[in-house]
Amino acid sequence: MNHRLIIGATLMLLMMSVAASAQKADFSGTWVMDRARSEGVPPGMEQTMTVKQSGDQLEIEMKITGGPQGSEEIKDQFTLDGKEADYKPTVMKGVEVVKSKRAPKWSADGKGLDILEDTTVDGPDGMVNIKVTRHWQLSDDGKSLTVDIAIDGPRGVRRQKRVYSRK
C-alpha cells in the first residue's frame, strides 16, 4: 500500500512540475523604456508600452515621444500562433507599404515571443525589402521586459535592444 502511495505522490508532483514549466509568460501591464539599459535608441526618445494579453492574443499600445517621427501612438494586435498573416506596419512619411507579412509565436520555452516580419516598401529609393526579427523576453521576476530587434534592410543588419521596466 505504501508503495502505491509513493508512486501516486511522485506522479502527482511530476504532473505539477510539467504544468508549471508549460505556463507561458504574461506580458500584460504598462512598460516604460529604460534608456540606460537600452541600445540603439535615438537621442531624446522615450517609450511607454501598454500590453493587454488574453491567452495567445496580444494588444499593444505604444506611446513614443522625442523620436525621429516626433510624438506618436502606435496600436497593434496579433495572435501568437506562428501563422503568417498580413499586417499594416507603421512607416515613415513618403513610404508606401507594398506588402507586409508577420508570424508571431511563443519562443520554445514559453517565456518569450519571436516575431518575424517581412515588408516590402516603395520609398524615395524605390522598392525595398526589410525583414525584422523581434524577440521579447520577460525577466524571471516579471519586472523587466527585453526586446531584441534585428532589422535586415538595404544597409545590412542593424541591431537594437529595448529594455522596459514594469510600471
C-alpha angles and dihedrals in degrees: 000000000000089000092058091046092053092047091047092049091047092051091048092052091047092052091048092051092049091050091049093049091049092056110116126225119267111220094181116134144060116300127195119200114244103217093193093060097037126089132211095020115150113244113275095009117139127184135195119184127192116197126192113191128188111174106300094347120097129188116191131191115185125189115198125186131180095016129131090274093047117233117347143159120219123194122193140162136186145162120244097225100114092240116137112242137172116257139169112242124201109253138178121273113274093031122108122202110229096181136343133184131183133191113192119183143156116271115248093264094047091234095100146029131241115203119185118191128185116188134174116199135182109219142145091301094047127247114358131178118213125186118196126190119191124186117192117198125182117210118245091253092047093234099111136040123201120199114193112197129193117187114193110193142135092299094052129255120333120191128207135174127204119192116193131191120214110248 
